[in-house]
């Protein structure tokens, strides 16, 4: 799997969870679900940043 694909997958995962959270909020869904999605989004953002930093480091080495 190429590094570009890893970065794309990490960013897409964040976007999917973000849109799921927005959809839940727009339809007046459970606040508990919104909190879980927000926590998952923050975790996925952290993972995405690690992936991006790892790719930058790998390409510079």
PDB file of N, CA, C and O in Angstrom:
ATOM      1  N   UNK A   1       0.853  -1.174   0.000  1.00  0.00           N
ATOM      2  CA  UNK A   1       0.000   0.000   0.000  1.00  0.00           C
ATOM      3  C   UNK A   1       0.898   1.236   0.000  1.00  0.00           C
ATOM      4  O   UNK A   1       1.813   1.341   0.798  1.00  0.00           O
ATOM      5  N   UNK A   2       0.615   2.169  -0.884  1.00  0.00           N
ATOM      6  CA  UNK A   2       1.473   3.348  -0.979  1.00  0.00           C
ATOM      7  C   UNK A   2       1.161   4.341   0.141  1.00  0.00           C
ATOM      8  O   UNK A   2       0.099   4.303   0.766  1.00  0.00           O
ATOM      9  N   UNK A   3       2.107   5.214   0.379  1.00  0.00           N
ATOM     10  CA  UNK A   3       1.934   6.204   1.441  1.00  0.00           C
ATOM     11  C   UNK A   3       0.800   7.173   1.123  1.00  0.00           C
ATOM     12  O   UNK A   3       0.089   7.620   2.019  1.00  0.00           O
ATOM     13  N   UNK A   4       0.623   7.482  -0.174  1.00  0.00           N
ATOM     14  CA  UNK A   4      -0.485   8.364  -0.549  1.00  0.00           C
ATOM     15  C   UNK A   4      -1.828   7.736  -0.195  1.00  0.00           C
ATOM     16  O   UNK A   4      -2.745   8.427   0.238  1.00  0.00           O
ATOM     17  N   UNK A   5      -1.933   6.434  -0.365  1.00  0.00           N
ATOM     18  CA  UNK A   5      -3.175   5.730  -0.053  1.00  0.00           C
ATOM     19  C   UNK A   5      -3.447   5.750   1.447  1.00  0.00           C
ATOM     20  O   UNK A   5      -4.586   5.929   1.871  1.00  0.00           O
ATOM     21  N   UNK A   6      -2.393   5.583   2.239  1.00  0.00           N
ATOM     22  CA  UNK A   6      -2.564   5.625   3.691  1.00  0.00           C
ATOM     23  C   UNK A   6      -3.062   6.987   4.154  1.00  0.00           C
ATOM     24  O   UNK A   6      -3.964   7.072   4.991  1.00  0.00           O
ATOM     25  N   UNK A   7      -2.482   8.041   3.617  1.00  0.00           N
ATOM     26  CA  UNK A   7      -2.909   9.397   3.981  1.00  0.00           C
ATOM     27  C   UNK A   7      -4.354   9.617   3.547  1.00  0.00           C
ATOM     28  O   UNK A   7      -5.166  10.159   4.305  1.00  0.00           O
ATOM     29  N   UNK A   8      -4.693   9.195   2.343  1.00  0.00           N
ATOM     30  CA  UNK A   8      -6.055   9.358   1.845  1.00  0.00           C
ATOM     31  C   UNK A   8      -7.050   8.604   2.719  1.00  0.00           C
ATOM     32  O   UNK A   8      -8.104   9.151   3.080  1.00  0.00           O
ATOM     33  N   UNK A   9      -6.744   7.373   3.079  1.00  0.00           N
ATOM     34  CA  UNK A   9      -7.648   6.586   3.927  1.00  0.00           C
ATOM     35  C   UNK A   9      -7.830   7.222   5.304  1.00  0.00           C
ATOM     36  O   UNK A   9      -8.943   7.253   5.836  1.00  0.00           O
ATOM     37  N   UNK A  10      -6.754   7.722   5.869  1.00  0.00           N
ATOM     38  CA  UNK A  10      -6.846   8.359   7.181  1.00  0.00           C
ATOM     39  C   UNK A  10      -7.727   9.605   7.116  1.00  0.00           C
ATOM     40  O   UNK A  10      -8.585   9.821   7.985  1.00  0.00           O
ATOM     41  N   UNK A  11      -7.550  10.406   6.080  1.00  0.00           N
ATOM     42  CA  UNK A  11      -8.354  11.627   5.936  1.00  0.00           C
ATOM     43  C   UNK A  11      -9.811  11.300   5.634  1.00  0.00           C
ATOM     44  O   UNK A  11     -10.724  11.959   6.153  1.00  0.00           O
ATOM     45  N   UNK A  12     -10.044  10.285   4.825  1.00  0.00           N
ATOM     46  CA  UNK A  12     -11.423   9.879   4.526  1.00  0.00           C
ATOM     47  C   UNK A  12     -12.134   9.348   5.764  1.00  0.00           C
ATOM     48  O   UNK A  12     -13.325   9.606   5.960  1.00  0.00           O
ATOM     49  N   UNK A  13     -11.430   8.620   6.600  1.00  0.00           N
ATOM     50  CA  UNK A  13     -12.022   8.112   7.839  1.00  0.00           C
ATOM     51  C   UNK A  13     -12.477   9.269   8.727  1.00  0.00           C
ATOM     52  O   UNK A  13     -13.575   9.235   9.289  1.00  0.00           O
ATOM     53  N   UNK A  14     -11.650  10.304   8.829  1.00  0.00           N
ATOM     54  CA  UNK A  14     -12.019  11.483   9.616  1.00  0.00           C
ATOM     55  C   UNK A  14     -13.243  12.151   9.006  1.00  0.00           C
ATOM     56  O   UNK A  14     -14.190  12.516   9.721  1.00  0.00           O
ATOM     57  N   UNK A  15     -13.262  12.302   7.686  1.00  0.00           N
ATOM     58  CA  UNK A  15     -14.380  12.961   7.015  1.00  0.00           C
ATOM     59  C   UNK A  15     -15.680  12.181   7.190  1.00  0.00           C
ATOM     60  O   UNK A  15     -16.742  12.781   7.434  1.00  0.00           O
ATOM     61  N   UNK A  16     -15.609  10.859   7.096  1.00  0.00           N
ATOM     62  CA  UNK A  16     -16.824  10.040   7.245  1.00  0.00           C
ATOM     63  C   UNK A  16     -17.412  10.207   8.644  1.00  0.00           C
ATOM     64  O   UNK A  16     -18.617  10.426   8.804  1.00  0.00           O
ATOM     65  N   UNK A  17     -16.575  10.135   9.659  1.00  0.00           N
ATOM     66  CA  UNK A  17     -17.066  10.275  11.029  1.00  0.00           C
ATOM     67  C   UNK A  17     -17.591  11.691  11.262  1.00  0.00           C
ATOM     68  O   UNK A  17     -18.613  11.884  11.936  1.00  0.00           O
ATOM     69  N   UNK A  18     -16.933  12.689  10.687  1.00  0.00           N
ATOM     70  CA  UNK A  18     -17.410  14.061  10.809  1.00  0.00           C
ATOM     71  C   UNK A  18     -18.805  14.204  10.207  1.00  0.00           C
ATOM     72  O   UNK A  18     -19.707  14.775  10.834  1.00  0.00           O
ATOM     73  N   UNK A  19     -19.015  13.668   9.002  1.00  0.00           N
ATOM     74  CA  UNK A  19     -20.321  13.771   8.363  1.00  0.00           C
ATOM     75  C   UNK A  19     -21.382  12.952   9.093  1.00  0.00           C
ATOM     76  O   UNK A  19     -22.544  13.362   9.156  1.00  0.00           O
ATOM     77  N   UNK A  20     -21.001  11.811   9.662  1.00  0.00           N
ATOM     78  CA  UNK A  20     -21.956  11.053  10.470  1.00  0.00           C
ATOM     79  C   UNK A  20     -22.395  11.857  11.693  1.00  0.00           C
ATOM     80  O   UNK A  20     -23.575  11.858  12.054  1.00  0.00           O
ATOM     81  N   UNK A  21     -21.460  12.537  12.316  1.00  0.00           N
ATOM     82  CA  UNK A  21     -21.797  13.382  13.460  1.00  0.00           C
ATOM     83  C   UNK A  21     -22.687  14.545  13.074  1.00  0.00           C
ATOM     84  O   UNK A  21     -23.639  14.878  13.789  1.00  0.00           O
ATOM     85  N   UNK A  22     -22.382  15.159  11.935  1.00  0.00           N
ATOM     86  CA  UNK A  22     -23.235  16.267  11.470  1.00  0.00           C
ATOM     87  C   UNK A  22     -24.635  15.780  11.131  1.00  0.00           C
ATOM     88  O   UNK A  22     -25.629  16.447  11.453  1.00  0.00           O
ATOM     89  N   UNK A  23     -24.740  14.613  10.488  1.00  0.00           N
ATOM     90  CA  UNK A  23     -26.045  14.062  10.153  1.00  0.00           C
ATOM     91  C   UNK A  23     -26.834  13.741  11.413  1.00  0.00           C
ATOM     92  O   UNK A  23     -28.047  14.013  11.485  1.00  0.00           O
ATOM     93  N   UNK A  24     -26.171  13.204  12.410  1.00  0.00           N
ATOM     94  CA  UNK A  24     -26.841  12.900  13.681  1.00  0.00           C
ATOM     95  C   UNK A  24     -27.351  14.173  14.342  1.00  0.00           C
ATOM     96  O   UNK A  24     -28.465  14.203  14.860  1.00  0.00           O
ATOM     97  N   UNK A  25     -26.549  15.226  14.292  1.00  0.00           N
ATOM     98  CA  UNK A  25     -26.951  16.490  14.903  1.00  0.00           C
ATOM     99  C   UNK A  25     -28.116  17.127  14.145  1.00  0.00           C
ATOM    100  O   UNK A  25     -29.053  17.632  14.751  1.00  0.00           O
ATOM    101  N   UNK A  26     -28.080  17.070  12.822  1.00  0.00           N
ATOM    102  CA  UNK A  26     -29.124  17.702  12.003  1.00  0.00           C
ATOM    103  C   UNK A  26     -30.485  17.033  12.180  1.00  0.00           C
ATOM    104  O   UNK A  26     -31.508  17.691  12.120  1.00  0.00           O
ATOM    105  N   UNK A  27     -30.486  15.725  12.380  1.00  0.00           N
ATOM    106  CA  UNK A  27     -31.763  15.033  12.527  1.00  0.00           C
ATOM    107  C   UNK A  27     -32.219  14.966  13.976  1.00  0.00           C
ATOM    108  O   UNK A  27     -33.224  14.342  14.291  1.00  0.00           O
ATOM    109  N   UNK A  28     -31.452  15.591  14.854  1.00  0.00           N
ATOM    110  CA  UNK A  28     -31.829  15.632  16.268  1.00  0.00           C
ATOM    111  C   UNK A  28     -31.601  14.306  16.969  1.00  0.00           C
ATOM    112  O   UNK A  28     -32.390  13.913  17.825  1.00  0.00           O
ATOM    113  N   UNK A  29     -30.530  13.637  16.618  1.00  0.00           N
ATOM    114  CA  UNK A  29     -30.218  12.338  17.206  1.00  0.00           C
ATOM    115  C   UNK A  29     -29.746  12.444  18.642  1.00  0.00           C
ATOM    116  O   UNK A  29     -29.697  13.517  19.243  1.00  0.00           O
ATOM    117  N   UNK A  30     -29.389  11.311  19.173  1.00  0.00           N
ATOM    118  CA  UNK A  30     -28.967  11.199  20.561  1.00  0.00           C
ATOM    119  C   UNK A  30     -27.681  11.992  20.821  1.00  0.00           C
ATOM    120  O   UNK A  30     -26.739  11.950  20.032  1.00  0.00           O
ATOM    121  N   UNK A  31     -27.672  12.686  21.947  1.00  0.00           N
ATOM    122  CA  UNK A  31     -26.475  13.426  22.338  1.00  0.00           C
ATOM    123  C   UNK A  31     -25.351  12.460  22.687  1.00  0.00           C
ATOM    124  O   UNK A  31     -24.172  12.765  22.484  1.00  0.00           O
ATOM    125  N   UNK A  32     -25.692  11.291  23.186  1.00  0.00           N
ATOM    126  CA  UNK A  32     -24.686  10.281  23.520  1.00  0.00           C
ATOM    127  C   UNK A  32     -23.963   9.807  22.266  1.00  0.00           C
ATOM    128  O   UNK A  32     -22.739   9.642  22.271  1.00  0.00           O
ATOM    129  N   UNK A  33     -24.703   9.595  21.190  1.00  0.00           N
ATOM    130  CA  UNK A  33     -24.101   9.195  19.919  1.00  0.00           C
ATOM    131  C   UNK A  33     -23.199  10.309  19.405  1.00  0.00           C
ATOM    132  O   UNK A  33     -22.100  10.052  18.906  1.00  0.00           O
ATOM    133  N   UNK A  34     -23.643  11.550  19.533  1.00  0.00           N
ATOM    134  CA  UNK A  34     -22.828  12.686  19.093  1.00  0.00           C
ATOM    135  C   UNK A  34     -21.505  12.732  19.848  1.00  0.00           C
ATOM    136  O   UNK A  34     -20.452  12.986  19.256  1.00  0.00           O
ATOM    137  N   UNK A  35     -21.540  12.486  21.151  1.00  0.00           N
ATOM    138  CA  UNK A  35     -20.323  12.493  21.957  1.00  0.00           C
ATOM    139  C   UNK A  35     -19.366  11.373  21.529  1.00  0.00           C
ATOM    140  O   UNK A  35     -18.166  11.585  21.414  1.00  0.00           O
ATOM    141  N   UNK A  36     -19.927  10.189  21.286  1.00  0.00           N
ATOM    142  CA  UNK A  36     -19.086   9.072  20.851  1.00  0.00           C
ATOM    143  C   UNK A  36     -18.459   9.353  19.490  1.00  0.00           C
ATOM    144  O   UNK A  36     -17.288   9.048  19.269  1.00  0.00           O
ATOM    145  N   UNK A  37     -19.236   9.932  18.575  1.00  0.00           N
ATOM    146  CA  UNK A  37     -18.696  10.262  17.256  1.00  0.00           C
ATOM    147  C   UNK A  37     -17.629  11.346  17.353  1.00  0.00           C
ATOM    148  O   UNK A  37     -16.631  11.305  16.631  1.00  0.00           O
ATOM    149  N   UNK A  38     -17.823  12.311  18.244  1.00  0.00           N
ATOM    150  CA  UNK A  38     -16.826  13.368  18.410  1.00  0.00           C
ATOM    151  C   UNK A  38     -15.519  12.787  18.954  1.00  0.00           C
ATOM    152  O   UNK A  38     -14.434  13.135  18.488  1.00  0.00           O
ATOM    153  N   UNK A  39     -15.627  11.883  19.921  1.00  0.00           N
ATOM    154  CA  UNK A  39     -14.423  11.259  20.463  1.00  0.00           C
ATOM    155  C   UNK A  39     -13.711  10.412  19.407  1.00  0.00           C
ATOM    156  O   UNK A  39     -12.477  10.425  19.312  1.00  0.00           O
ATOM    157  N   UNK A  40     -14.493   9.698  18.604  1.00  0.00           N
ATOM    158  CA  UNK A  40     -13.911   8.894  17.535  1.00  0.00           C
ATOM    159  C   UNK A  40     -13.233   9.787  16.499  1.00  0.00           C
ATOM    160  O   UNK A  40     -12.149   9.471  16.014  1.00  0.00           O
ATOM    161  N   UNK A  41     -13.851  10.918  16.184  1.00  0.00           N
ATOM    162  CA  UNK A  41     -13.260  11.853  15.214  1.00  0.00           C
ATOM    163  C   UNK A  41     -11.932  12.386  15.724  1.00  0.00           C
ATOM    164  O   UNK A  41     -10.943  12.453  14.976  1.00  0.00           O
ATOM    165  N   UNK A  42     -11.877  12.757  16.986  1.00  0.00           N
ATOM    166  CA  UNK A  42     -10.633  13.269  17.563  1.00  0.00           C
ATOM    167  C   UNK A  42      -9.549  12.196  17.520  1.00  0.00           C
ATOM    168  O   UNK A  42      -8.400  12.472  17.161  1.00  0.00           O
ATOM    169  N   UNK A  43      -9.906  10.960  17.845  1.00  0.00           N
ATOM    170  CA  UNK A  43      -8.939   9.859  17.780  1.00  0.00           C
ATOM    171  C   UNK A  43      -8.456   9.650  16.351  1.00  0.00           C
ATOM    172  O   UNK A  43      -7.256   9.504  16.113  1.00  0.00           O
ATOM    173  N   UNK A  44      -9.378   9.664  15.392  1.00  0.00           N
ATOM    174  CA  UNK A  44      -8.993   9.475  13.995  1.00  0.00           C
ATOM    175  C   UNK A  44      -8.152  10.641  13.478  1.00  0.00           C
ATOM    176  O   UNK A  44      -7.258  10.445  12.658  1.00  0.00           O
ATOM    177  N   UNK A  45      -8.420  11.849  13.961  1.00  0.00           N
ATOM    178  CA  UNK A  45      -7.580  12.992  13.574  1.00  0.00           C
ATOM    179  C   UNK A  45      -6.160  12.792  14.092  1.00  0.00           C
ATOM    180  O   UNK A  45      -5.187  13.079  13.381  1.00  0.00           O
ATOM    181  N   UNK A  46      -6.034  12.287  15.306  1.00  0.00           N
ATOM    182  CA  UNK A  46      -4.711  12.016  15.867  1.00  0.00           C
ATOM    183  C   UNK A  46      -3.979  10.971  15.024  1.00  0.00           C
ATOM    184  O   UNK A  46      -2.806  11.141  14.682  1.00  0.00           O
ATOM    185  N   UNK A  47      -4.687   9.907  14.666  1.00  0.00           N
ATOM    186  CA  UNK A  47      -4.088   8.858  13.839  1.00  0.00           C
ATOM    187  C   UNK A  47      -3.698   9.431  12.474  1.00  0.00           C
ATOM    188  O   UNK A  47      -2.618   9.125  11.953  1.00  0.00           O
ATOM    189  N   UNK A  48      -4.563  10.260  11.888  1.00  0.00           N
ATOM    190  CA  UNK A  48      -4.260  10.852  10.588  1.00  0.00           C
ATOM    191  C   UNK A  48      -3.005  11.727  10.660  1.00  0.00           C
ATOM    192  O   UNK A  48      -2.162  11.694   9.760  1.00  0.00           O
ATOM    193  N   UNK A  49      -2.867  12.488  11.723  1.00  0.00           N
ATOM    194  CA  UNK A  49      -1.681  13.330  11.884  1.00  0.00           C
ATOM    195  C   UNK A  49      -0.436  12.458  12.013  1.00  0.00           C
ATOM    196  O   UNK A  49       0.608  12.754  11.409  1.00  0.00           O
ATOM    197  N   UNK A  50      -0.537  11.366  12.778  1.00  0.00           N
ATOM    198  CA  UNK A  50       0.606  10.454  12.900  1.00  0.00           C
ATOM    199  C   UNK A  50       0.975   9.848  11.555  1.00  0.00           C
ATOM    200  O   UNK A  50       2.162   9.729  11.220  1.00  0.00           O
ATOM    201  N   UNK A  51      -0.030   9.457  10.780  1.00  0.00           N
ATOM    202  CA  UNK A  51       0.231   8.881   9.456  1.00  0.00           C
ATOM    203  C   UNK A  51       0.905   9.906   8.558  1.00  0.00           C
ATOM    204  O   UNK A  51       1.902   9.607   7.892  1.00  0.00           O
ATOM    205  N   UNK A  52       0.392  11.118   8.540  1.00  0.00           N
ATOM    206  CA  UNK A  52       0.964  12.170   7.694  1.00  0.00           C
ATOM    207  C   UNK A  52       2.405  12.468   8.113  1.00  0.00           C
ATOM    208  O   UNK A  52       3.301  12.576   7.272  1.00  0.00           O
ATOM    209  N   UNK A  53       2.631  12.588   9.434  1.00  0.00           N
ATOM    210  CA  UNK A  53       3.987  12.844   9.889  1.00  0.00           C
ATOM    211  C   UNK A  53       4.915  11.692   9.558  1.00  0.00           C
ATOM    212  O   UNK A  53       6.082  11.897   9.204  1.00  0.00           O
ATOM    213  N   UNK A  54       4.426  10.464   9.680  1.00  0.00           N
ATOM    214  CA  UNK A  54       5.231   9.300   9.333  1.00  0.00           C
ATOM    215  C   UNK A  54       5.594   9.272   7.863  1.00  0.00           C
ATOM    216  O   UNK A  54       6.722   8.946   7.484  1.00  0.00           O
ATOM    217  N   UNK A  55       4.643   9.629   7.009  1.00  0.00           N
ATOM    218  CA  UNK A  55       4.913   9.662   5.566  1.00  0.00           C
ATOM    219  C   UNK A  55       5.928  10.749   5.231  1.00  0.00           C
ATOM    220  O   UNK A  55       6.859  10.520   4.444  1.00  0.00           O
ATOM    221  N   UNK A  56       5.783  11.911   5.839  1.00  0.00           N
ATOM    222  CA  UNK A  56       6.750  12.986   5.602  1.00  0.00           C
ATOM    223  C   UNK A  56       8.140  12.553   6.061  1.00  0.00           C
ATOM    224  O   UNK A  56       9.126  12.773   5.352  1.00  0.00           O
ATOM    225  N   UNK A  57       8.217  11.922   7.239  1.00  0.00           N
ATOM    226  CA  UNK A  57       9.506  11.454   7.723  1.00  0.00           C
ATOM    227  C   UNK A  57      10.086  10.386   6.793  1.00  0.00           C
ATOM    228  O   UNK A  57      11.267  10.409   6.478  1.00  0.00           O
ATOM    229  N   UNK A  58       9.254   9.429   6.369  1.00  0.00           N
ATOM    230  CA  UNK A  58       9.714   8.342   5.501  1.00  0.00           C
ATOM    231  C   UNK A  58      10.245   8.871   4.170  1.00  0.00           C
ATOM    232  O   UNK A  58      11.259   8.397   3.672  1.00  0.00           O
ATOM    233  N   UNK A  59       9.567   9.867   3.611  1.00  0.00           N
ATOM    234  CA  UNK A  59      10.002  10.416   2.320  1.00  0.00           C
ATOM    235  C   UNK A  59      11.261  11.260   2.442  1.00  0.00           C
ATOM    236  O   UNK A  59      12.003  11.396   1.470  1.00  0.00           O
ATOM    237  N   UNK A  60      11.500  11.821   3.617  1.00  0.00           N
ATOM    238  CA  UNK A  60      12.686  12.665   3.778  1.00  0.00           C
ATOM    239  C   UNK A  60      13.922  11.832   4.120  1.00  0.00           C
ATOM    240  O   UNK A  60      15.037  12.342   4.040  1.00  0.00           O
ATOM    241  N   UNK A  61      13.720  10.592   4.522  1.00  0.00           N
ATOM    242  CA  UNK A  61      14.855   9.751   4.945  1.00  0.00           C
ATOM    243  C   UNK A  61      15.621   9.205   3.766  1.00  0.00           C
ATOM    244  O   UNK A  61      15.232   9.111   2.669  1.00  0.00           O
TER     245      UNK A  61
END
